[in-house]
mmCIF file of C-alpha atoms in Angstrom:
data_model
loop_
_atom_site.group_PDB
_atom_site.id
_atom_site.type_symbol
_atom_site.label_atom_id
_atom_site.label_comp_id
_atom_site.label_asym_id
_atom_site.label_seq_id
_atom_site.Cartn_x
_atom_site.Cartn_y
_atom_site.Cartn_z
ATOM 1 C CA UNK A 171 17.598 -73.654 -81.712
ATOM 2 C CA UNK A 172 19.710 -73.606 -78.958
ATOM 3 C CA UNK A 173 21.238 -70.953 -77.057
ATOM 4 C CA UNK A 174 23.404 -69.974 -74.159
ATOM 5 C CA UNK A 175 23.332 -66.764 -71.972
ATOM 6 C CA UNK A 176 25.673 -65.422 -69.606
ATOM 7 C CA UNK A 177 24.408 -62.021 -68.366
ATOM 8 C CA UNK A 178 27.359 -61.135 -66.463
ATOM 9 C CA UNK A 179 29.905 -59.806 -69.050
ATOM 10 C CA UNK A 180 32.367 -58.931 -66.404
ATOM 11 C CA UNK A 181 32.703 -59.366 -62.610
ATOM 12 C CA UNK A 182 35.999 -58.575 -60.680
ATOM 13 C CA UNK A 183 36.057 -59.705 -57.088
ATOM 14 C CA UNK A 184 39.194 -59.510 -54.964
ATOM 15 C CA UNK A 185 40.971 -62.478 -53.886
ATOM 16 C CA UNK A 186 39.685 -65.299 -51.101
ATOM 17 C CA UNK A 187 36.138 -63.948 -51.786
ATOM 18 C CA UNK A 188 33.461 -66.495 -53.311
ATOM 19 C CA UNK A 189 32.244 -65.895 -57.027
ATOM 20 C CA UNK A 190 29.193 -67.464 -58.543
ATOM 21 C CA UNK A 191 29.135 -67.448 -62.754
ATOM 22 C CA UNK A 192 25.369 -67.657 -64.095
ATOM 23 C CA UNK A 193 24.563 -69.594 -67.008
ATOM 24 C CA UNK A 194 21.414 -69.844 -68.597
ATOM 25 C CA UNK A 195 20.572 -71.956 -71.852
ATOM 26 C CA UNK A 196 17.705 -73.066 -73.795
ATOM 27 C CA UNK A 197 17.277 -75.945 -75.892
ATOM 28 C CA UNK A 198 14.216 -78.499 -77.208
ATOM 29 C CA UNK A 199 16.021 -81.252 -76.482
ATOM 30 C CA UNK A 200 15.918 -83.819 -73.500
ATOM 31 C CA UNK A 201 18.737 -84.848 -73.962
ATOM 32 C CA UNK A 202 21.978 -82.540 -73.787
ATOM 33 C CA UNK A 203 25.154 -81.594 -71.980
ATOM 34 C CA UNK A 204 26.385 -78.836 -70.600
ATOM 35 C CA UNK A 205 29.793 -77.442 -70.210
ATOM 36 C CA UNK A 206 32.136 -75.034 -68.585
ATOM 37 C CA UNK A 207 35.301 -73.743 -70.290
ATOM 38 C CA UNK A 208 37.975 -71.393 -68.710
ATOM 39 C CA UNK A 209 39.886 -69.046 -71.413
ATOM 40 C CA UNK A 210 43.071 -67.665 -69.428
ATOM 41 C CA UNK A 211 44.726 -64.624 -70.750
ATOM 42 C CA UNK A 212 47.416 -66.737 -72.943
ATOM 43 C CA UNK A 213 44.235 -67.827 -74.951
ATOM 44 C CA UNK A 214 43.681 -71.712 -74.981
ATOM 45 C CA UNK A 215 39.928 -73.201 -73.893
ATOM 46 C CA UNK A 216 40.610 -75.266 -70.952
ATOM 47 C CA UNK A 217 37.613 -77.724 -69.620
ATOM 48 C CA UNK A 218 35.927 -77.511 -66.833
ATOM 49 C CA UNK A 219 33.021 -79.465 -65.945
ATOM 50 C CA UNK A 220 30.596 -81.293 -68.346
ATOM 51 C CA UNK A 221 26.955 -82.531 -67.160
ATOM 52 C CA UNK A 222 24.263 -84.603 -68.912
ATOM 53 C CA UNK A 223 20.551 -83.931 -68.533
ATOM 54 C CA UNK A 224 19.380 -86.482 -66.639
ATOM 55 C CA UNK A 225 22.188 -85.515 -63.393
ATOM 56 C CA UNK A 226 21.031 -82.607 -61.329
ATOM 57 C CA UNK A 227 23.252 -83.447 -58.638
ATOM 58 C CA UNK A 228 25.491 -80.741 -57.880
ATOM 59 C CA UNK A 229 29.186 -81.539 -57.271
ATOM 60 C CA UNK A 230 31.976 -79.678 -55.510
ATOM 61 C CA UNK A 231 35.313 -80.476 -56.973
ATOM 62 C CA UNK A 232 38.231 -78.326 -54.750
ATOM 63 C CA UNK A 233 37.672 -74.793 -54.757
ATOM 64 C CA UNK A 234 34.815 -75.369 -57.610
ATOM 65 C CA UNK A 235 31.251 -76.042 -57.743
ATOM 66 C CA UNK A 236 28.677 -76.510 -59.864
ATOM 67 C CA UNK A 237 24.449 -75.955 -59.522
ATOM 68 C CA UNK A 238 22.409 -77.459 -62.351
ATOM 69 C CA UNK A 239 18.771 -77.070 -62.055
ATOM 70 C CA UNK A 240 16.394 -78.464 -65.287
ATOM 71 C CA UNK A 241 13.713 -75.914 -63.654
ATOM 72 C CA UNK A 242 15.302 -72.624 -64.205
ATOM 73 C CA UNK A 243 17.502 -73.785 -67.323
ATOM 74 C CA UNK A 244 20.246 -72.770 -65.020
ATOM 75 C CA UNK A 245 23.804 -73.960 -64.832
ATOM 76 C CA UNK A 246 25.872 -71.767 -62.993
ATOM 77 C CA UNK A 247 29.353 -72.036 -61.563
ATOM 78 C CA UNK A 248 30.660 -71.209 -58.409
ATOM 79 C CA UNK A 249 34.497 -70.227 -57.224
ATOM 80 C CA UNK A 250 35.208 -70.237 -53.886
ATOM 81 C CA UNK A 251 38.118 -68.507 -52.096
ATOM 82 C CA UNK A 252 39.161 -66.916 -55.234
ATOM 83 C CA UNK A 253 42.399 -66.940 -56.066
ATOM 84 C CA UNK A 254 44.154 -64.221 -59.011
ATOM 85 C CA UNK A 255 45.352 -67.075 -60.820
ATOM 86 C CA UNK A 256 41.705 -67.658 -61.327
ATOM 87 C CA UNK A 257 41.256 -64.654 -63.791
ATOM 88 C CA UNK A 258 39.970 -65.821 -67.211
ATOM 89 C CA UNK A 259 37.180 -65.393 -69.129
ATOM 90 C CA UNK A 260 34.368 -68.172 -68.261
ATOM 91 C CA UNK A 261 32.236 -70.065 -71.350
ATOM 92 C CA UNK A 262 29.643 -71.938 -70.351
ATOM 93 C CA UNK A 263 28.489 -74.231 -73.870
ATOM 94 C CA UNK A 264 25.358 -76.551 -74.569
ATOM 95 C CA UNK A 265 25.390 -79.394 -76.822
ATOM 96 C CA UNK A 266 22.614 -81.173 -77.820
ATOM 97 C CA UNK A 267 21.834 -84.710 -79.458
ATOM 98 C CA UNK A 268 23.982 -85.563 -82.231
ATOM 99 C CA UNK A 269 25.958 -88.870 -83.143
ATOM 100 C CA UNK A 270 28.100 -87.564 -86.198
ATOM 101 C CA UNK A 271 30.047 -84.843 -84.415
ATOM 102 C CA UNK A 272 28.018 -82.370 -81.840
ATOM 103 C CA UNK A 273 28.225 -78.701 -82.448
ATOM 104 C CA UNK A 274 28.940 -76.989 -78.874
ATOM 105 C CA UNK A 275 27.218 -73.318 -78.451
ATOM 106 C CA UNK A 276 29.024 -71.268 -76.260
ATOM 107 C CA UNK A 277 27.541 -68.227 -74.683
ATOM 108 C CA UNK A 278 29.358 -64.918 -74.628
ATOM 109 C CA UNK A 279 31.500 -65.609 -71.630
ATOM 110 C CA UNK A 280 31.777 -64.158 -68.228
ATOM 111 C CA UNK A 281 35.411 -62.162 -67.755
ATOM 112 C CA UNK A 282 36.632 -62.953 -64.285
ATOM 113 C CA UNK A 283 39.338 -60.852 -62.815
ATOM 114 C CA UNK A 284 40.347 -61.401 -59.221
ATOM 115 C CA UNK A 285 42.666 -58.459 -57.506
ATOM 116 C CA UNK A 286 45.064 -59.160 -55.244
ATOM 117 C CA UNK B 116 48.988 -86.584 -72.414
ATOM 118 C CA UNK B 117 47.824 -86.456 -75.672
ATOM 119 C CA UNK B 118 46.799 -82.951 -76.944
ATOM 120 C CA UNK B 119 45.669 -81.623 -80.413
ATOM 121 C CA UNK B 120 48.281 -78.925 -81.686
ATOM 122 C CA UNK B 121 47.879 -76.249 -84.390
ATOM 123 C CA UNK B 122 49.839 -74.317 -86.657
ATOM 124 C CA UNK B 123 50.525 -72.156 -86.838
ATOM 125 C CA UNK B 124 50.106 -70.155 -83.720
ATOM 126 C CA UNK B 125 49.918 -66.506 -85.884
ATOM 127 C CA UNK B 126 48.988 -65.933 -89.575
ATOM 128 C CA UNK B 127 48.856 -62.669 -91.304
ATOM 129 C CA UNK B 128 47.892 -62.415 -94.524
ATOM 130 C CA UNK B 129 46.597 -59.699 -97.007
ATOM 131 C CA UNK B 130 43.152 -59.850 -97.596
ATOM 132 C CA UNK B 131 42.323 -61.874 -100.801
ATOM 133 C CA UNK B 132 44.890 -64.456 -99.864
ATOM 134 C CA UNK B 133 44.121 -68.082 -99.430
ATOM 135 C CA UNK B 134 45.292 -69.353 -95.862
ATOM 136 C CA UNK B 135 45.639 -72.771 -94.739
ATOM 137 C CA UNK B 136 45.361 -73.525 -90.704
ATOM 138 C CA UNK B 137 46.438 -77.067 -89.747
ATOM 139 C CA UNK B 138 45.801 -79.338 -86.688
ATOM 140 C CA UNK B 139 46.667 -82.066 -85.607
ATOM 141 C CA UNK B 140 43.999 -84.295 -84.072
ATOM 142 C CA UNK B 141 44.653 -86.304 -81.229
ATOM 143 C CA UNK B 142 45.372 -89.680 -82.820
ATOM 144 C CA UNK B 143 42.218 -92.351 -81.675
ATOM 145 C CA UNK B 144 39.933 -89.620 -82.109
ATOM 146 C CA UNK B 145 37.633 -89.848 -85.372
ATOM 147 C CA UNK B 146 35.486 -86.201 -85.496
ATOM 148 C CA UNK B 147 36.729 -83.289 -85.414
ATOM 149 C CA UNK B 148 35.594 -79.362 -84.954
ATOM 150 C CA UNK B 149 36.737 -76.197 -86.059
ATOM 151 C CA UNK B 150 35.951 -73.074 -84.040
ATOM 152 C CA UNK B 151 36.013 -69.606 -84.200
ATOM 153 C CA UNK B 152 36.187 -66.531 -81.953
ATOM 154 C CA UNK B 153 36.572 -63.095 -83.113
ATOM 155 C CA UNK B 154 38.543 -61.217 -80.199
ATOM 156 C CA UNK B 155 36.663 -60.012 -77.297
ATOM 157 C CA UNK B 156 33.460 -62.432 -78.725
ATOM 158 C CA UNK B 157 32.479 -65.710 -77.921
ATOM 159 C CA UNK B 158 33.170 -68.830 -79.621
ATOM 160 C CA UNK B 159 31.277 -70.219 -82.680
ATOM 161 C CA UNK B 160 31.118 -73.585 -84.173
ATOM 162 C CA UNK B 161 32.124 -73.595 -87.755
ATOM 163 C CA UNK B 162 31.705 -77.232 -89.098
ATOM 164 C CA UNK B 163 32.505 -80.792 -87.638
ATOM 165 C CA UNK B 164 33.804 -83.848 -89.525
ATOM 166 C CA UNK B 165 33.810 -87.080 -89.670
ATOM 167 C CA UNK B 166 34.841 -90.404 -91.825
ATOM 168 C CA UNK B 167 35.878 -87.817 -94.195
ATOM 169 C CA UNK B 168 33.483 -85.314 -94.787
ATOM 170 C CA UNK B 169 31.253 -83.256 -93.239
ATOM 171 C CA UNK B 170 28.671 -83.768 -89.997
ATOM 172 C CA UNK B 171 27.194 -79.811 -89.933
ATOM 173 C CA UNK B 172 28.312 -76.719 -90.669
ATOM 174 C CA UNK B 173 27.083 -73.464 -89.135
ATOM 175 C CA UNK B 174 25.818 -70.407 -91.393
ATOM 176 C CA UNK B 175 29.606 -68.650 -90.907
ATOM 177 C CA UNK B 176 31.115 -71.814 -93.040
ATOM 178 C CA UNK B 177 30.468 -70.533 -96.343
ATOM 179 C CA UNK B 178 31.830 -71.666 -100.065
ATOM 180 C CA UNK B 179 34.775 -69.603 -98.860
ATOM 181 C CA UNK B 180 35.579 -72.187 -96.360
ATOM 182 C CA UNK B 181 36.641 -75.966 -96.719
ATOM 183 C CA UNK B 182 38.174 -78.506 -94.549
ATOM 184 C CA UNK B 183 40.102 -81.583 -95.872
ATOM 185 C CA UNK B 184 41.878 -84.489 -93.785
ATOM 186 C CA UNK B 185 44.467 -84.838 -96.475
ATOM 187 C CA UNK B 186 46.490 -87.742 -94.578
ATOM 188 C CA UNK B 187 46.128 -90.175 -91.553
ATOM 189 C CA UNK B 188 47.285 -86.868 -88.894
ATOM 190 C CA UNK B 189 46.194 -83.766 -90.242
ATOM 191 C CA UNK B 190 43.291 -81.554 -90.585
ATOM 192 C CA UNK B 191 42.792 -78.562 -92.311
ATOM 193 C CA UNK B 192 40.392 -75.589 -92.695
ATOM 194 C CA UNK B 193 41.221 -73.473 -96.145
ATOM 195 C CA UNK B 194 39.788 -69.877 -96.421
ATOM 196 C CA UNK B 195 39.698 -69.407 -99.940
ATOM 197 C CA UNK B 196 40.081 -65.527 -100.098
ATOM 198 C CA UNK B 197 40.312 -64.095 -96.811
ATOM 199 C CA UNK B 198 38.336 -60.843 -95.745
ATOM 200 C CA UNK B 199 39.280 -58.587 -93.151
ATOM 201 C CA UNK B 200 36.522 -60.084 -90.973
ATOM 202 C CA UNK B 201 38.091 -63.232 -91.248
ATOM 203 C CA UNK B 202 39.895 -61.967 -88.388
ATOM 204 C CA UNK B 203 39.967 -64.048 -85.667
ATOM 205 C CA UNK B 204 41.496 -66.739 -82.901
ATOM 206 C CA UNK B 205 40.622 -70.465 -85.090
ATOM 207 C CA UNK B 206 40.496 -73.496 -82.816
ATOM 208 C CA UNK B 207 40.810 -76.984 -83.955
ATOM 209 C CA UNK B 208 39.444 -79.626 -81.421
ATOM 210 C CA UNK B 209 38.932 -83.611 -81.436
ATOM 211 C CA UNK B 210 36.666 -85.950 -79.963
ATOM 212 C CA UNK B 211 36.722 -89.772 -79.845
ATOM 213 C CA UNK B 212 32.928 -90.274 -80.063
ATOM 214 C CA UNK B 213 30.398 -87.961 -81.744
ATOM 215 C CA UNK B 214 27.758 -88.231 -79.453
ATOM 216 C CA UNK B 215 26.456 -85.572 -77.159
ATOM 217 C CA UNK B 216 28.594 -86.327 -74.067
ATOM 218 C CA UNK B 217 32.118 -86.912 -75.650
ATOM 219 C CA UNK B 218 34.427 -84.189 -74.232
ATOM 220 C CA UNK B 219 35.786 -81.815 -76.810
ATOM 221 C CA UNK B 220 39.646 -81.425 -77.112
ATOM 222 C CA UNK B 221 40.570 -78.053 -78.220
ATOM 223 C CA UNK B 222 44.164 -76.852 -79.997
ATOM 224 C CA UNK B 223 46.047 -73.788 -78.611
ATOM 225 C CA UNK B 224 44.284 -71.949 -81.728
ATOM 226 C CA UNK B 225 45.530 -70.246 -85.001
ATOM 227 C CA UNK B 226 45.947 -66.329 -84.856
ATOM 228 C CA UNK B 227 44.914 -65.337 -88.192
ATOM 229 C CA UNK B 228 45.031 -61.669 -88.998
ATOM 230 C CA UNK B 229 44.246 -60.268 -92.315
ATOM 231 C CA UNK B 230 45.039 -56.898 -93.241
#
């Protein structure tokens, strides 16, 4: 079965510092994606980032960044130069193989707040 | 841009009730999710759907639960007789393909409160 960790239930950081957002999954399959989510306080899932399993390459988009490695089962998310607007609650999600609709598994989330 | 809307954005109802969430799928897409996430928890797949029934449906989706796509726009999730830990923020979200990769739209969510 598969499932996603976030150990970090809460960080708080204050603004124009760097924040990394650990994500760790687990699945049997070879083939799967992986997926960040931002929940701001008004409520709605907002995407992030999705990455299949077969592209470790890490990509910087803006003030984001991303760090997949197969090895550790890692996926973790990176925020640099913080900003307050940032402040949500972080999902990462996994889902695997599946051609009639594919379930995503979220893990607990990470809640981000950056102080002024 | 094309979004997937719910309503409504806050239900209460008395426990027993039967509640009806709707969404609105965005239009090309054929499968569609529904979602839930008790507050302060994380978010849990309920059951997807597609060409008119249903893909997979997690352990929550019980005989309490059914989903219907009663016309060419709408989707539905009934709760037959709601419980007090029926509680919870419902999202409704869309995809154009079913496979692994396709990018999952999600609603603004359904408030539904039961008391």
């Amino acid at each position: 079965a598969q499932k996603v960790t976030q150990a970090q239930t809460e960080i708080s950081v204050v603004e124009k510092e760097d924040v990394t957002l650990d994500c760790v999954y687990e699945t049997r399959d070879t083939t799967y994606y992986l997926f960040w989510y931002k929940q701001p306080p008004s409520g709605e899932l907002v995407f992030l980032i999705r990455r299949n399993s077969f592209d470790e390459q890490n990509e910087i988009s803006g003030r984001y960044s991303w760090n997949f490695q197969k090895s550790t089962s890692s996926f973790n998310f990176t925020i640099t130069a913080s900003q307050v607007v940032d402040s949500a609650v972080y999902f990462c999600a996994l889902s695997e193989d599946g051609t009639s609709g594919s379930r995503l598994t979220f893990g607990e989330g990470t809640q981000l707040t950056v102080n002024p | 841009e094309p979004e997937v809307t719910q309503t409504p954005s806050h239900q209460v109802t008395q426990m027993g009730q039967e509640v009806i969430l709707r969404c609105v799928p965005i239009s090309n897409h054929l499968y569609f999710y529904w979602y839930r996430q008790i507050l302060g928890q994380k978010v849990e797949f309920l059951v997807s759907f597609y060409n008119n029934e249903i893909s997979e449906k997690s352990e929550i989706f019980d005989d309490q639960f059914s989903v219907e796509r009663p016309d060419g726009s709408n989707f539905t999730l009934k709760i037959r007789s709601t419980k007090l830990e029926d509680s919870a923020m419902y999202f409704c979200a869309s995809s154009e393909g079913g496979g692994t990769g396709n990018e999952q739209f999600f609603g603004p969510g359904t408030r539904l409160t039961v008391l």
